[in-house]
Amino acid sequence: MAYDKSALSLAVSARGVDKSFGRIKVLDDLTVDIPRGVTYCLLGPNGSGKTTFIRAIVGMLKLDGGDLRVLDQPVSEVQSIYSRIGYMTQHKALYPDLTLQENLEFFAGLYSIEKQEREPRITKLLDMVNLLEHRHRLAGDLSGGMYQRLSLACTLIHEPELLLLDEPTVGVDPRLRQTFWNYFDRLTAEGKTVLITTHLMDEAEKCKTVGYMRAGRMTAVGSPDEIKRLAGLKPHLELWLKEPEKDAARLKDAGYEIDEVDIAKGVVRIRLQSHDQIKGLLENVAPLDMRLKEPTLEEAFLRLSEAA
Ligand SMILES: Nc1ncnc2c1ncn2[C@@H]1O[C@H](COP(=O)(O)OP(=O)(O)O)[C@@H](O)[C@H]1O
Ligand SMILES: [Mg+2]
């Protein structure tokens, strides 16, 4: 198999990957490059193949076709680099009869982490996920959100280069989610890669790159802002004007795209091509008030789901 040399600096590189379950094609000619050192979000409706793709990356699936490379290794060899990968599944994978501390010690042992290294790492991770005071409780007694946090800590114990997190923040409250994200940013700053699936738009918004999956294919890839542009969404400016009709006509003549004029409220909505247009626009009219409305990733996601 011939591989592109440029793929050498990628965390994951998929070329034309196919996988069917029975007659259902779950990964359909999937091609994507996931660079190292970034947070990369797999976004897409339920059943679009996100979990299947992650399972393919860890070599849990026999592919029907295509090339898949993980940390520069063909996926057939991925077992030899398991120590460089951390995988947090969507399902419970810890030992309910072990305490938090014991679960972490178990994973530390599995990855042959030196004895003197174990305790400081375990303490640091339990602190990061805000579970230090619960270290002697049984994992089986934890609430959903606490369990997720422990799962994350166990996934990080061997300081993996590539983190695969399948919906890691389900049941985690927004403040702690922020802590997770700060931690992910620290990891990527060290050159590690965080591949994450989520349904939460605000999380996708925090990723450097979002890959939008639909029916087993990558249909849109880019930064959150680029995805919005791909979906054809533009920022809007709402202007409160004394003479909305007259001003709207003047703005139209000056080349601005008028979306809506609400005479009763005195509001004119302009669709901006770029933020740079605002300055020139204010040379044409003097609004009483104005509000900039940025498109959301959610709108882009809906728009992309409707298309195709
Ligand atoms: N082991 C399997 N056997 C049969 N069908 C499966 C299996 N795993 C996943 N699927 C199907 O593949 C599709 C994609 O699933 P999945 O990758 O879990 O999507 P997502 O994670 O995006 O929600 C779904 O229709 C699911 O039912
Ligand atoms: Mg899934």
Coordinates of N, CA and C in Angstrom, one line a residue, residues 64-256:
D64 N -13.7 -3.3 5.7 CA -14.0 -3.9 4.4 C -13.0 -3.4 3.3
G65 N -12.6 -2.2 3.5 CA -11.6 -1.6 2.5 C -11.1 -0.3 3.0
G66 N -10.1 0.2 2.2 CA -9.5 1.5 2.5 C -8.3 1.4 3.4
D67 N -7.6 2.5 3.6 CA -6.3 2.6 4.4 C -6.6 3.4 5.6
L68 N -6.1 2.9 6.7 CA -6.2 3.6 8.0 C -4.9 3.6 8.7
R69 N -4.4 4.8 9.0 CA -3.1 4.8 9.8 C -3.3 5.6 11.1
V70 N -2.7 5.1 12.1 CA -2.8 5.7 13.4 C -1.4 5.9 14.0
L71 N -1.1 7.2 14.3 CA 0.2 7.5 14.8 C 1.3 6.9 13.9
D72 N 1.1 7.1 12.6 CA 2.0 6.6 11.6 C 2.1 5.1 11.4
Q73 N 1.3 4.3 12.1 CA 1.3 2.9 11.9 C 0.1 2.5 11.1
P74 N 0.2 1.5 10.3 CA -1.0 0.9 9.7 C -1.9 0.3 10.8
V75 N -3.2 0.4 10.7 CA -4.1 0.1 11.8 C -4.0 -1.4 12.2
S76 N -3.5 -2.2 11.2 CA -3.3 -3.6 11.5 C -2.2 -3.8 12.6
E77 N -1.4 -2.8 12.8 CA -0.3 -2.9 13.8 C -0.6 -2.1 15.1
V78 N -1.9 -1.6 15.2 CA -2.2 -0.6 16.2 C -2.0 -1.2 17.6
Q79 N -2.1 -2.5 17.8 CA -1.9 -3.1 19.1 C -0.5 -2.8 19.6
S80 N 0.4 -2.7 18.7 CA 1.8 -2.5 19.2 C 2.0 -1.1 19.8
I81 N 1.0 -0.2 19.5 CA 1.2 1.2 20.1 C 0.0 1.5 21.0
Y82 N -0.6 0.5 21.6 CA -1.7 0.8 22.6 C -1.2 1.7 23.7
S83 N 0.0 1.6 24.1 CA 0.5 2.4 25.2 C 0.5 3.9 24.9
R84 N 0.4 4.2 23.6 CA 0.4 5.6 23.2 C -1.0 6.1 23.0
I85 N -2.0 5.3 23.2 CA -3.4 5.6 22.9 C -4.2 5.5 24.1
G86 N -5.1 6.4 24.3 CA -6.1 6.3 25.4 C -7.5 6.4 24.9
Y87 N -8.3 5.4 25.2 CA -9.6 5.3 24.6 C -10.7 5.3 25.7
M88 N -11.6 6.2 25.7 CA -12.7 6.2 26.6 C -14.0 6.0 25.9
T89 N -14.6 4.8 26.2 CA -15.7 4.4 25.4 C -17.0 5.1 25.9
Q90 N -18.1 4.9 25.1 CA -19.3 5.5 25.5 C -19.9 4.7 26.7
H91 N -19.4 3.5 26.9 CA -20.0 2.6 27.9 C -19.1 2.4 29.1
K92 N -19.7 1.9 30.2 CA -18.9 1.7 31.4 C -17.9 0.6 31.2
A93 N -16.6 1.0 31.6 CA -15.5 0.1 31.3 C -14.6 -0.1 32.5
L94 N -15.1 0.4 33.7 CA -14.3 0.3 34.9 C -14.7 -0.8 35.8
Y95 N -14.0 -1.0 36.9 CA -14.4 -2.1 37.8 C -15.2 -1.6 38.9
P96 N -16.5 -2.0 39.0 CA -17.3 -1.4 40.0 C -16.9 -1.8 41.4
D97 N -16.3 -3.0 41.6 CA -15.9 -3.5 42.9 C -14.6 -3.0 43.4
L98 N -13.9 -2.2 42.6 CA -12.7 -1.5 43.0 C -12.9 -0.1 43.4
T99 N -12.1 0.5 44.3 CA -12.3 1.9 44.6 C -11.7 2.7 43.4
L100 N -11.9 4.0 43.5 CA -11.3 4.9 42.5 C -9.8 4.7 42.4
Q101 N -9.2 4.8 43.6 CA -7.8 4.6 43.7 C -7.3 3.2 43.1
E102 N -8.1 2.2 43.4 CA -7.7 0.9 42.9 C -7.9 0.8 41.4
N103 N -8.9 1.4 40.9 CA -9.1 1.4 39.4 C -7.9 2.0 38.7
L104 N -7.5 3.2 39.3 CA -6.4 3.9 38.7 C -5.1 3.1 38.8
E105 N -4.9 2.4 40.0 CA -3.7 1.6 40.2 C -3.7 0.4 39.2
F106 N -4.9 -0.1 38.9 CA -5.0 -1.2 38.0 C -4.5 -0.8 36.6
F107 N -5.0 0.4 36.1 CA -4.7 0.8 34.8 C -3.2 1.2 34.8
A108 N -2.7 1.8 35.9 CA -1.3 2.1 35.9 C -0.4 0.9 35.8
G109 N -0.9 -0.2 36.4 CA -0.2 -1.5 36.4 C -0.2 -2.0 35.0
L110 N -1.4 -1.9 34.4 CA -1.5 -2.5 33.0 C -0.5 -1.8 32.0
Y111 N -0.3 -0.5 32.3 CA 0.6 0.2 31.4 C 2.1 0.2 31.9
S112 N 2.3 -0.6 32.9 CA 3.7 -0.7 33.5 C 4.2 0.7 34.0
I113 N 3.4 1.5 34.6 CA 4.0 2.7 35.1 C 4.7 2.5 36.4
E114 N 5.9 3.0 36.4 CA 6.8 2.8 37.5 C 6.1 3.2 38.9
K115 N 6.4 2.4 39.9 CA 5.8 2.5 41.2 C 5.8 3.9 41.7
Q116 N 7.0 4.6 41.7 CA 7.2 5.9 42.3 C 6.4 7.0 41.5
E117 N 6.1 6.6 40.2 CA 5.4 7.6 39.3 C 3.9 7.5 39.6
R118 N 3.4 6.3 40.0 CA 2.0 6.1 40.1 C 1.2 7.0 41.0
E119 N 1.7 7.1 42.3 CA 1.0 7.9 43.3 C 0.8 9.3 42.9
P120 N 1.9 10.0 42.5 CA 1.7 11.4 42.0 C 0.8 11.6 40.9
R121 N 0.8 10.7 39.9 CA -0.1 10.7 38.7 C -1.5 10.6 39.2
I122 N -1.7 9.5 40.0 CA -3.1 9.3 40.4 C -3.7 10.5 41.2
T123 N -2.9 11.0 42.1 CA -3.3 12.2 42.8 C -3.6 13.4 41.9
K124 N -2.7 13.6 41.0 CA -2.9 14.7 40.0 C -4.2 14.6 39.2
L125 N -4.4 13.3 38.7 CA -5.6 13.1 37.9 C -6.9 13.2 38.7
L126 N -6.9 12.6 39.9 CA -8.1 12.6 40.7 C -8.4 14.1 41.1
D127 N -7.4 14.9 41.3 CA -7.6 16.3 41.6 C -8.2 17.0 40.4
M128 N -7.6 16.7 39.2 CA -8.1 17.3 38.0 C -9.6 17.1 37.8
V129 N -10.0 15.9 38.0 CA -11.5 15.5 37.8 C -12.3 15.7 39.1
N130 N -11.7 16.4 40.1 CA -12.4 16.8 41.3 C -12.9 15.6 42.1
L131 N -12.1 14.5 42.2 CA -12.6 13.3 42.9 C -11.7 12.9 44.0
L132 N -10.7 13.8 44.3 CA -9.7 13.4 45.3 C -10.3 12.9 46.6
E133 N -11.3 13.6 47.1 CA -11.8 13.2 48.4 C -12.6 11.9 48.3
H134 N -12.9 11.4 47.1 CA -13.7 10.2 47.0 C -12.8 9.0 46.6
R135 N -11.5 9.1 46.7 CA -10.6 8.1 46.2 C -10.8 6.7 46.8
H136 N -11.4 6.6 48.0 CA -11.6 5.3 48.6 C -13.0 4.8 48.4
R137 N -13.8 5.4 47.7 CA -15.2 4.9 47.4 C -15.1 3.9 46.3
L138 N -16.1 3.0 46.2 CA -16.2 2.0 45.1 C -16.7 2.7 43.9
A139 N -16.1 2.4 42.7 CA -16.5 3.0 41.5 C -18.0 2.7 41.2
G140 N -18.4 1.5 41.6 CA -19.8 1.1 41.3 C -20.8 2.0 42.1
D141 N -20.4 2.8 43.1 CA -21.3 3.6 43.9 C -21.3 5.1 43.3
L142 N -20.6 5.3 42.3 CA -20.5 6.7 41.8 C -21.7 7.1 41.0
S143 N -22.0 8.4 41.0 CA -23.1 8.9 40.2 C -22.6 8.9 38.7
G144 N -23.5 9.1 37.8 CA -23.1 9.1 36.3 C -22.0 10.0 36.0
G145 N -22.1 11.3 36.5 CA -21.1 12.3 36.1 C -19.7 12.0 36.8
M146 N -19.8 11.5 38.0 CA -18.5 11.1 38.7 C -17.8 10.0 38.0
Y147 N -18.6 9.0 37.5 CA -18.1 7.9 36.8 C -17.4 8.3 35.6
Q148 N -18.0 9.2 34.8 CA -17.4 9.8 33.6 C -16.0 10.4 33.9
R149 N -16.0 11.1 35.0 CA -14.8 11.8 35.4 C -13.7 10.8 35.8
L150 N -14.1 9.7 36.5 CA -13.1 8.7 36.8 C -12.6 8.0 35.5
S151 N -13.6 7.7 34.6 CA -13.2 7.1 33.3 C -12.1 7.9 32.6
L152 N -12.3 9.3 32.6 CA -11.4 10.1 31.9 C -10.0 10.0 32.6
A153 N -10.0 10.0 34.0 CA -8.7 9.9 34.7 C -8.0 8.6 34.3
C154 N -8.8 7.5 34.3 CA -8.2 6.2 33.9 C -7.6 6.2 32.5
T155 N -8.3 6.9 31.6 CA -7.9 7.0 30.2 C -6.6 7.8 30.1
L156 N -6.3 8.7 31.0 CA -5.1 9.6 30.9 C -3.9 9.0 31.7
I157 N -4.1 7.9 32.5 CA -3.1 7.5 33.4 C -1.7 7.3 32.8
H158 N -1.7 6.8 31.5 CA -0.4 6.5 30.9 C 0.0 7.6 29.9
E159 N -0.6 8.8 30.1 CA -0.2 10.0 29.4 C -0.2 9.7 27.9
P160 N -1.3 9.3 27.3 CA -1.3 8.9 25.9 C -1.1 10.1 24.9
E161 N -0.5 9.8 23.8 CA -0.3 10.8 22.8 C -1.6 11.1 22.0
L162 N -2.4 10.0 21.9 CA -3.7 10.2 21.1 C -4.8 9.7 22.1
L163 N -5.7 10.7 22.3 CA -6.8 10.4 23.2 C -8.1 10.3 22.3
L164 N -8.8 9.2 22.5 CA -10.1 9.0 21.8 C -11.2 9.0 22.8
L165 N -12.0 10.0 22.8 CA -13.0 10.2 23.8 C -14.4 10.2 23.2
D166 N -15.1 9.1 23.4 CA -16.4 9.0 22.8 C -17.5 9.5 23.8
E167 N -18.0 10.7 23.5 CA -19.0 11.4 24.3 C -18.5 11.4 25.8
P168 N -17.4 12.0 26.1 CA -16.8 11.9 27.4 C -17.6 12.8 28.5
T169 N -18.3 13.8 28.0 CA -18.8 14.7 29.0 C -20.3 14.5 29.3
V170 N -20.9 13.4 28.9 CA -22.3 13.1 29.2 C -22.4 13.1 30.8
G171 N -23.3 13.9 31.3 CA -23.5 13.9 32.7 C -22.5 14.7 33.5
V172 N -21.6 15.4 32.8 CA -20.7 16.2 33.5 C -21.2 17.7 33.5
D173 N -21.1 18.3 34.7 CA -21.7 19.7 34.7 C -20.9 20.7 34.0
P174 N -21.5 21.8 33.6 CA -20.7 22.8 32.7 C -19.4 23.3 33.3
R175 N -19.4 23.5 34.6 CA -18.1 24.0 35.2 C -17.0 23.0 35.1
L176 N -17.3 21.8 35.4 CA -16.3 20.7 35.3 C -15.9 20.4 33.8
R177 N -16.9 20.6 33.0 CA -16.6 20.4 31.5 C -15.5 21.4 31.1
Q178 N -15.7 22.6 31.6 CA -14.7 23.7 31.3 C -13.3 23.2 31.8
T179 N -13.3 22.6 33.0 CA -12.0 22.1 33.5 C -11.4 21.0 32.6
F180 N -12.3 20.1 32.1 CA -11.8 19.1 31.1 C -11.2 19.9 29.9
W181 N -11.9 20.9 29.4 CA -11.4 21.5 28.2 C -10.1 22.2 28.5
N182 N -9.9 22.8 29.6 CA -8.7 23.5 29.9 C -7.6 22.4 29.9
Y183 N -7.9 21.3 30.5 CA -6.9 20.2 30.5 C -6.6 19.7 29.1
F184 N -7.6 19.6 28.2 CA -7.4 19.2 26.8 C -6.5 20.2 26.1
D185 N -6.7 21.5 26.4 CA -5.8 22.5 25.8 C -4.4 22.3 26.3
R186 N -4.2 22.0 27.5 CA -2.8 21.7 28.0 C -2.2 20.5 27.3
L187 N -3.0 19.5 27.1 CA -2.5 18.3 26.4 C -2.1 18.6 25.0
T188 N -3.0 19.4 24.3 CA -2.6 19.7 22.9 C -1.4 20.6 22.8
A189 N -1.3 21.5 23.8 CA -0.1 22.4 23.8 C 1.2 21.5 23.9
E190 N 1.1 20.3 24.5 CA 2.2 19.4 24.6 C 2.4 18.6 23.4
G191 N 1.5 18.8 22.4 CA 1.6 18.0 21.1 C 0.7 16.8 21.1
K192 N -0.1 16.6 22.1 CA -1.0 15.4 22.1 C -2.3 15.8 21.3
T193 N -2.9 14.7 20.9 CA -4.1 14.9 20.0 C -5.3 14.4 20.8
V194 N -6.4 15.2 20.8 CA -7.6 14.8 21.4 C -8.7 14.7 20.4
L195 N -9.2 13.5 20.1 CA -10.3 13.3 19.2 C -11.5 12.9 20.1
I196 N -12.5 13.8 19.9 CA -13.7 13.7 20.8 C -15.0 13.7 20.0
T197 N -15.9 12.9 20.4 CA -17.2 12.9 19.8 C -18.2 13.6 20.8
T198 N -19.1 14.3 20.3 CA -20.1 15.0 21.2 C -21.3 15.4 20.5
H199 N -22.4 15.5 21.2 CA -23.6 16.1 20.6 C -23.7 17.6 21.0
L200 N -22.8 18.0 21.9 CA -22.9 19.3 22.5 C -22.2 20.4 21.6
M201 N -23.0 21.3 21.1 CA -22.5 22.3 20.2 C -21.4 23.1 20.8
D202 N -21.7 23.5 22.1 CA -20.7 24.4 22.7 C -19.3 23.7 22.9
E203 N -19.3 22.4 23.0 CA -18.1 21.7 23.0 C -17.4 21.7 21.7
A204 N -18.2 21.4 20.6 CA -17.6 21.4 19.3 C -17.0 22.7 19.0
E205 N -17.7 23.8 19.5 CA -17.2 25.1 19.2 C -15.8 25.4 19.8
K206 N -15.5 24.6 20.8 CA -14.2 24.8 21.5 C -13.1 24.0 20.8
C207 N -13.4 23.2 19.8 CA -12.4 22.4 19.1 C -11.7 23.2 18.0
K208 N -10.5 22.9 17.7 CA -9.8 23.6 16.7 C -10.4 23.2 15.3
T209 N -10.7 21.9 15.2 CA -11.3 21.4 14.0 C -12.6 20.6 14.3
V210 N -13.6 20.7 13.4 CA -14.8 19.9 13.5 C -14.9 19.2 12.2
G211 N -15.1 17.8 12.4 CA -15.4 17.0 11.2 C -16.9 16.6 11.3
Y212 N -17.7 17.0 10.3 CA -19.1 16.7 10.4 C -19.3 15.4 9.6
M213 N -19.8 14.4 10.3 CA -20.1 13.1 9.7 C -21.5 12.9 9.4
R214 N -21.8 12.3 8.3 CA -23.2 12.0 8.0 C -23.2 10.7 7.1
A215 N -23.9 9.8 7.6 CA -24.0 8.5 6.9 C -22.7 7.9 6.5
G216 N -21.8 7.9 7.5 CA -20.5 7.3 7.3 C -19.5 8.0 6.5
R217 N -19.8 9.2 6.2 CA -18.8 10.0 5.4 C -18.5 11.3 6.1
M218 N -17.4 11.9 5.8 CA -17.1 13.2 6.3 C -17.6 14.3 5.3
T219 N -18.6 15.0 5.7 CA -19.2 15.9 4.7 C -18.7 17.3 4.8
A220 N -18.2 17.7 6.0 CA -17.7 19.0 6.1 C -16.6 19.0 7.2
V221 N -15.5 19.6 6.9 CA -14.4 19.7 7.8 C -13.9 21.1 7.9
G222 N -13.6 21.6 9.1 CA -13.0 22.9 9.2 C -13.1 23.4 10.6
S223 N -12.6 24.6 10.8 CA -12.8 25.2 12.2 C -14.3 25.5 12.3
P224 N -14.7 25.7 13.6 CA -16.1 26.0 13.7 C -16.6 27.2 12.8
D225 N -15.8 28.2 12.7 CA -16.2 29.3 11.8 C -16.2 28.9 10.4
E226 N -15.3 28.0 10.0 CA -15.3 27.6 8.6 C -16.6 26.7 8.3
I227 N -17.0 25.9 9.3 CA -18.1 25.0 9.1 C -19.4 25.9 8.9
K228 N -19.4 27.0 9.7 CA -20.6 27.9 9.5 C -20.6 28.5 8.1
R229 N -19.4 28.8 7.6 CA -19.3 29.4 6.2 C -19.7 28.3 5.2
L230 N -19.3 27.0 5.5 CA -19.6 25.9 4.5 C -21.1 25.7 4.5
A231 N -21.8 26.0 5.6 CA -23.2 25.8 5.7 C -23.9 27.0 5.1
G232 N -23.1 28.0 4.7 CA -23.7 29.2 4.0 C -24.2 30.2 5.0
L233 N -23.8 30.1 6.3 CA -24.3 31.0 7.3 C -23.4 32.2 7.4
K234 N -24.0 33.4 7.6 CA -23.3 34.6 7.7 C -23.8 35.4 8.9
P235 N -22.9 36.2 9.5 CA -23.4 37.0 10.6 C -24.5 38.0 10.2
H236 N -25.4 38.4 11.1 CA -26.4 39.4 10.8 C -26.2 40.6 11.7
L237 N -26.6 41.7 11.2 CA -26.5 42.9 12.0 C -27.9 43.5 12.1
E238 N -28.4 43.7 13.3 CA -29.8 44.3 13.4 C -29.6 45.8 13.8
L239 N -30.2 46.6 13.1 CA -30.1 48.1 13.3 C -31.4 48.6 13.7
W240 N -31.4 49.4 14.7 CA -32.7 50.2 15.1 C -32.5 51.5 14.5
L241 N -33.5 51.9 13.6 CA -33.3 53.1 12.9 C -34.6 54.0 13.0
K242 N -34.4 55.3 12.9 CA -35.5 56.2 13.0 C -36.4 56.1 11.7
E243 N -35.7 56.0 10.6 CA -36.4 55.9 9.3 C -36.0 54.6 8.6
P244 N -36.5 53.5 9.1 CA -36.0 52.2 8.6 C -36.2 52.0 7.1
E245 N -37.3 52.5 6.5 CA -37.5 52.3 5.1 C -36.5 53.0 4.3
K246 N -36.3 54.3 4.6 CA -35.4 55.2 3.9 C -34.0 54.7 4.0
D247 N -33.6 54.3 5.3 CA -32.2 53.9 5.5 C -32.0 52.5 4.8
A248 N -33.0 51.7 4.8 CA -32.8 50.3 4.2 C -32.6 50.6 2.7
A249 N -33.3 51.5 2.1 CA -33.1 51.8 0.6 C -31.7 52.3 0.4
R250 N -31.2 53.2 1.3 CA -29.9 53.7 1.1 C -28.8 52.6 1.2
L251 N -29.0 51.8 2.2 CA -28.0 50.7 2.4 C -28.0 49.7 1.2
K252 N -29.2 49.5 0.7 CA -29.3 48.6 -0.5 C -28.6 49.2 -1.7
D253 N -28.8 50.5 -1.9 CA -28.0 51.2 -2.9 C -26.5 51.1 -2.7
A254 N -26.1 51.1 -1.5 CA -24.7 51.1 -1.2 C -24.1 49.6 -1.3
G255 N -25.0 48.7 -1.6 CA -24.6 47.3 -1.9 C -24.7 46.4 -0.7
Y256 N -25.4 46.8 0.3 CA -25.6 45.9 1.5 C -26.8 45.0 1.2

